[in-house]
Tab-separated table of C-alpha atoms in Angstrom:
chain	number	residue	atom	x	y	z
A	202	MET	CA	27.294	11.681	-65.646
A	203	LEU	CA	27.717	8.720	-63.290
A	204	LEU	CA	27.428	10.973	-60.213
A	205	ALA	CA	24.281	12.611	-61.572
A	206	ALA	CA	22.700	9.207	-62.158
A	207	LEU	CA	23.474	8.056	-58.619
A	208	LEU	CA	21.946	11.213	-57.152
A	209	THR	CA	18.831	10.735	-59.256
A	210	LEU	CA	18.546	7.124	-58.066
A	211	MET	CA	18.870	8.114	-54.384
A	212	VAL	CA	16.174	10.767	-54.679
A	213	ALA	CA	13.832	8.369	-56.450
A	214	ASN	CA	14.456	5.582	-53.922
A	215	PRO	CA	15.192	7.198	-50.556
A	216	VAL	CA	16.450	4.942	-47.766
A	217	ALA	CA	13.627	4.344	-45.282
A	218	PRO	CA	14.417	5.449	-41.706
A	219	PRO	CA	14.537	2.699	-39.071
A	220	PRO	CA	11.186	2.070	-37.395
A	221	ALA	CA	10.659	4.099	-34.226
A	222	ALA	CA	10.812	2.134	-31.003
A	223	GLN	CA	7.387	1.564	-29.564
A	224	ALA	CA	6.901	3.554	-26.381
A	225	GLY	CA	5.470	1.761	-23.383
A	226	PRO	CA	2.386	2.995	-21.549
A	227	ALA	CA	2.718	6.416	-19.967
A	228	ALA	CA	3.533	6.274	-16.268
A	229	ILE	CA	0.647	6.637	-13.854
A	230	THR	CA	0.668	7.569	-10.179
A	231	VAL	CA	-0.323	5.096	-7.499
A	232	HIS	CA	-1.402	7.154	-4.478
A	233	LEU	CA	-1.349	5.574	-1.006
A	234	ALA	CA	-3.815	6.616	1.704
A	235	GLY	CA	-3.512	4.864	5.019
A	236	ASP	CA	-1.926	4.443	8.427
A	237	SER	CA	1.484	3.695	9.924
A	238	THR	CA	1.709	0.156	8.569
A	239	LEU	CA	1.809	1.648	5.055
A	240	ALA	CA	3.495	4.999	5.731
A	241	PRO	CA	7.000	6.393	5.147
A	242	LYS	CA	8.962	6.952	8.361
A	243	LEU	CA	10.980	9.680	10.001
A	244	GLU	CA	14.626	8.828	10.613
A	245	THR	CA	13.922	9.040	14.356
A	246	LYS	CA	11.539	6.070	13.954
A	247	ARG	CA	13.881	3.777	12.005
A	248	PRO	CA	14.183	0.856	11.545
A	249	GLU	CA	10.332	0.941	11.663
A	250	SER	CA	9.164	0.695	8.051
A	251	GLY	CA	5.886	0.968	6.177
A	252	TRP	CA	5.205	-1.555	3.437
A	253	GLY	CA	4.338	1.275	1.066
A	254	GLU	CA	8.016	2.224	1.127
A	255	TYR	CA	8.764	-1.019	-0.734
A	256	LEU	CA	6.003	-0.713	-3.295
A	257	GLN	CA	7.852	1.299	-5.955
A	258	GLN	CA	10.335	-1.515	-6.546
A	259	GLN	CA	7.509	-3.940	-7.324
A	260	PHE	CA	6.762	-2.121	-10.600
A	261	ALA	CA	8.652	-2.055	-13.870
A	262	PRO	CA	10.856	1.065	-14.183
A	263	GLY	CA	9.117	4.045	-15.725
A	264	THR	CA	5.589	2.637	-15.469
A	265	VAL	CA	4.445	3.838	-12.048
A	266	VAL	CA	5.223	6.632	-9.598
A	267	VAL	CA	4.233	5.747	-6.020
A	268	ASP	CA	3.023	8.761	-4.015
A	269	ASN	CA	2.879	7.608	-0.397
A	270	ARG	CA	0.549	9.900	1.572
A	271	ALA	CA	-0.076	7.397	4.391
A	272	ARG	CA	0.816	8.704	7.862
A	273	ASN	CA	1.392	7.255	11.322
A	274	GLY	CA	-1.625	7.422	13.611
A	275	ARG	CA	-4.190	8.159	10.921
A	276	SER	CA	-7.747	6.913	10.796
A	277	THR	CA	-10.201	7.701	8.029
A	278	ARG	CA	-11.581	10.494	10.233
A	279	THR	CA	-8.275	12.186	11.025
A	280	PHE	CA	-7.010	11.776	7.455
A	281	ILE	CA	-10.000	13.884	6.410
A	282	GLU	CA	-9.883	16.345	9.314
A	283	LEU	CA	-6.188	17.132	8.799
A	284	GLY	CA	-6.746	17.929	5.123
A	285	GLU	CA	-4.635	15.014	3.963
A	286	TRP	CA	-7.373	13.375	1.932
A	287	GLN	CA	-8.110	16.588	0.038
A	288	ALA	CA	-4.397	17.135	-0.611
A	289	LEU	CA	-4.116	13.623	-2.059
A	290	LEU	CA	-7.261	14.091	-4.114
A	291	ASP	CA	-5.989	17.359	-5.582
A	292	SER	CA	-3.037	15.454	-7.071
A	293	VAL	CA	-5.073	12.612	-8.607
A	294	ARG	CA	-5.333	12.514	-12.388
A	295	PRO	CA	-7.495	10.351	-14.682
A	296	GLY	CA	-6.024	6.860	-14.980
A	297	ASP	CA	-4.282	6.975	-11.599
A	298	VAL	CA	-4.860	4.363	-8.891
A	299	VAL	CA	-5.543	5.121	-5.203
A	300	LEU	CA	-4.812	2.422	-2.618
A	301	ILE	CA	-6.902	2.882	0.544
A	302	GLN	CA	-5.894	1.004	3.702
A	303	PHE	CA	-7.328	2.138	7.029
A	304	GLY	CA	-8.643	0.338	10.083
A	305	HIS	CA	-5.862	-0.001	12.669
A	306	ASN	CA	-6.607	3.372	14.210
A	307	ASP	CA	-10.287	3.622	13.315
A	308	GLN	CA	-11.023	0.650	15.582
A	309	SER	CA	-8.901	1.905	18.531
A	310	GLN	CA	-11.637	2.797	21.005
A	311	ASN	CA	-9.036	3.487	23.688
A	312	LYS	CA	-7.538	6.285	21.553
A	313	PRO	CA	-10.240	8.958	21.163
A	314	ASP	CA	-7.925	11.212	19.145
A	315	ARG	CA	-8.217	8.757	16.224
A	316	TYR	CA	-11.104	6.367	16.947
A	317	THR	CA	-13.816	6.296	14.275
A	318	PRO	CA	-17.139	4.517	14.932
A	319	LEU	CA	-17.878	1.731	12.483
A	320	SER	CA	-20.743	3.591	10.790
A	321	ASP	CA	-18.523	6.631	10.205
A	322	TYR	CA	-15.716	4.389	8.962
A	323	ARG	CA	-18.052	2.912	6.349
A	324	ALA	CA	-19.206	6.375	5.295
A	325	ASN	CA	-15.637	7.695	5.042
A	326	LEU	CA	-14.523	4.783	2.870
A	327	ALA	CA	-17.556	5.246	0.630
A	328	ARG	CA	-16.643	8.926	0.298
A	329	PHE	CA	-13.074	8.025	-0.650
A	330	VAL	CA	-14.315	5.651	-3.357
A	331	ALA	CA	-16.743	8.216	-4.788
A	332	ASP	CA	-14.137	11.002	-4.747
A	333	VAL	CA	-11.555	8.885	-6.587
A	334	ARG	CA	-14.036	7.753	-9.202
A	335	ALA	CA	-15.139	11.352	-9.758
A	336	ARG	CA	-11.522	12.129	-10.726
A	337	GLY	CA	-11.538	9.383	-13.354
A	338	ALA	CA	-9.159	7.282	-11.263
A	339	GLN	CA	-9.373	3.745	-9.864
A	340	PRO	CA	-9.890	3.123	-6.118
A	341	LEU	CA	-8.403	-0.077	-4.713
A	342	LEU	CA	-9.559	-1.068	-1.225
A	343	LEU	CA	-7.328	-2.999	1.172
A	344	THR	CA	-8.205	-4.584	4.485
A	345	SER	CA	-5.847	-3.881	7.376
A	346	VAL	CA	-2.673	-5.923	7.692
A	347	ALA	CA	-2.580	-8.373	10.578
A	348	ARG	CA	-0.961	-7.716	13.917
A	349	ARG	CA	1.420	-10.345	15.272
A	350	GLU	CA	-0.918	-11.866	17.853
A	351	PHE	CA	-1.006	-15.667	17.986
A	352	ASP	CA	-3.347	-17.966	19.876
A	353	GLN	CA	-2.286	-21.231	21.523
A	354	ALA	CA	-3.016	-23.153	18.325
A	355	GLY	CA	-0.540	-21.043	16.369
A	356	ARG	CA	-3.200	-19.079	14.497
A	357	VAL	CA	-3.156	-15.296	14.168
A	358	ARG	CA	-5.909	-13.641	16.180
A	359	ASP	CA	-8.226	-11.170	14.465
A	360	SER	CA	-7.560	-7.872	16.242
A	361	HIS	CA	-9.655	-5.568	14.033
A	362	GLY	CA	-13.194	-6.589	14.927
A	363	ALA	CA	-15.867	-5.751	12.354
A	364	TYR	CA	-13.742	-3.229	10.439
A	365	PRO	CA	-12.248	-5.552	7.788
A	366	ASP	CA	-15.703	-6.962	7.029
A	367	ALA	CA	-16.923	-3.407	6.463
A	368	VAL	CA	-14.249	-2.990	3.782
A	369	ARG	CA	-15.203	-6.290	2.146
A	370	ALA	CA	-18.888	-5.384	2.178
A	371	LEU	CA	-18.287	-1.968	0.620
A	372	ALA	CA	-16.087	-3.490	-2.082
A	373	ALA	CA	-18.796	-6.004	-2.952
A	374	ALA	CA	-21.672	-3.501	-2.838
A	375	GLN	CA	-19.962	-0.871	-4.968
A	376	GLN	CA	-17.895	-3.215	-7.159
A	377	VAL	CA	-14.590	-1.806	-5.964
A	378	PRO	CA	-11.485	-3.978	-6.430
A	379	LEU	CA	-10.300	-5.407	-3.120
A	380	ILE	CA	-7.050	-6.999	-2.000
A	381	ASP	CA	-7.576	-8.708	1.333
A	382	MET	CA	-4.336	-7.831	3.082
A	383	GLN	CA	-5.637	-9.002	6.450
A	384	ARG	CA	-6.061	-12.583	5.302
A	385	ARG	CA	-2.902	-12.557	3.210
A	386	THR	CA	-0.725	-11.264	6.066
A	387	GLU	CA	-2.332	-13.689	8.510
A	388	ALA	CA	-1.241	-16.481	6.169
A	389	LEU	CA	2.245	-14.967	5.888
A	390	LEU	CA	2.685	-14.827	9.673
A	391	GLU	CA	1.270	-18.285	10.265
A	392	SER	CA	3.570	-19.717	7.614
A	393	ALA	CA	6.571	-18.193	9.390
A	394	GLY	CA	5.369	-19.192	12.844
A	395	GLU	CA	5.153	-17.297	16.103
A	396	GLN	CA	8.888	-17.059	16.805
A	397	ALA	CA	10.271	-16.513	13.294
A	398	SER	CA	7.629	-13.875	12.505
A	399	ARG	CA	9.279	-11.546	15.039
A	400	ALA	CA	11.764	-10.711	12.284
A	401	PHE	CA	8.929	-9.040	10.355
A	402	PHE	CA	8.188	-6.583	13.171
A	403	LEU	CA	9.920	-3.919	15.231
A	404	TRP	CA	11.606	-6.089	17.830
A	405	LEU	CA	14.894	-4.744	19.188
A	406	ALA	CA	16.943	-5.593	22.260
A	407	PRO	CA	18.056	-2.819	24.645
A	408	GLY	CA	21.011	-0.966	23.128
A	409	GLU	CA	20.524	-2.537	19.695
A	410	HIS	CA	19.458	0.708	18.011
A	411	VAL	CA	20.035	4.341	18.952
A	412	ASN	CA	16.370	5.215	18.379
A	413	TYR	CA	15.235	2.610	20.922
A	414	PRO	CA	17.830	2.537	23.712
A	415	ALA	CA	15.504	0.581	26.006
A	416	GLY	CA	14.575	-1.839	23.212
A	417	VAL	CA	11.109	-2.384	21.776
A	418	GLN	CA	8.660	-5.241	21.196
A	419	ASP	CA	6.145	-3.937	18.669
A	420	ASN	CA	3.786	-6.419	17.024
A	421	THR	CA	2.038	-3.846	14.825
A	422	HIS	CA	4.795	-1.984	12.980
A	423	PHE	CA	7.088	-3.617	10.482
A	424	SER	CA	10.833	-4.063	10.277
A	425	PRO	CA	12.401	-3.442	6.859
A	426	GLU	CA	12.209	-7.182	6.183
A	427	GLY	CA	8.559	-7.372	7.157
A	428	ALA	CA	7.624	-4.320	5.087
A	429	ARG	CA	9.402	-5.766	2.058
A	430	ARG	CA	7.662	-9.129	2.448
A	431	VAL	CA	4.231	-7.496	2.711
A	432	ALA	CA	4.881	-5.350	-0.377
A	433	GLU	CA	5.905	-8.476	-2.283
A	434	ASP	CA	2.776	-10.243	-1.097
A	435	PHE	CA	0.619	-7.340	-2.283
A	436	ALA	CA	2.336	-7.522	-5.673
A	437	ALA	CA	1.647	-11.274	-5.829
A	438	ALA	CA	-2.042	-10.656	-5.167
A	439	LEU	CA	-2.154	-7.827	-7.700
A	440	ARG	CA	-0.523	-10.019	-10.361
A	441	THR	CA	-3.470	-12.446	-10.299
A	442	SER	CA	-6.177	-9.795	-9.790
A	443	GLY	CA	-6.923	-9.066	-13.427
A	444	LEU	CA	-6.560	-5.319	-12.774
A	445	PRO	CA	-4.836	-3.195	-15.444
A	446	LEU	CA	-2.285	-2.086	-12.836
A	447	ALA	CA	-0.921	-5.646	-12.764
A	448	ALA	CA	0.533	-5.193	-16.253
A	449	ARG	CA	2.941	-2.620	-14.801
A	450	LEU	CA	4.526	-5.006	-12.289
A	451	ARG	CA	8.094	-6.157	-12.746
A	452	PRO	CA	8.308	-9.468	-14.596
A	453	GLU	CA	8.536	-12.452	-12.286
A	454	ASP	CA	11.993	-13.975	-11.875
């Protein structure tokens, strides 16, 4: 009789299961379109590094997948002509974010294989923005990162001409979020100073690395340290941008 009563009580008052853990937001993809300063590298190019290679670690685990489609030598024109823009676009899903950073090669008039006149550069960027929005995704424009070129006063020279202003103007006209990487990296280099900022770039003595037996003094492409610092600086700018993507960053230490 006692056992029957207990069973009746348990059926009448079942034990509630523990509350399910709340799942975080579903992961989105952050696609990167750009040039060598952003791009992943071949082993034959190491220790050259693109700052996009250090972007994944800026986000909380499980919230973002970084798809780095940036490539060495690319301008907006060649990224389109080689089918790389369409390939990126085909993988974009609603809610994704597309970072767009071109300019280094577009403005290289001495390199006709990649040079893009300013008017075409503007049109290509506008196309990128429209294409991303048509996919229900968020474009995020970036100005080009600074080259390590100092004047006698210790200020970083602007080596990109009118191209960064074209990005700023498009962002303002079409209400596209912008992170001004040119100005941020100029500040980063100036804070370090002309000599110490070498550590951020591909500077190697002869015999120091098997990939560069004669050494190299490259003031455009980043060392691993420089790429990491630029990725961290991008994350710092994103954190204060008010963009939804900022909520997916790792918590600050």
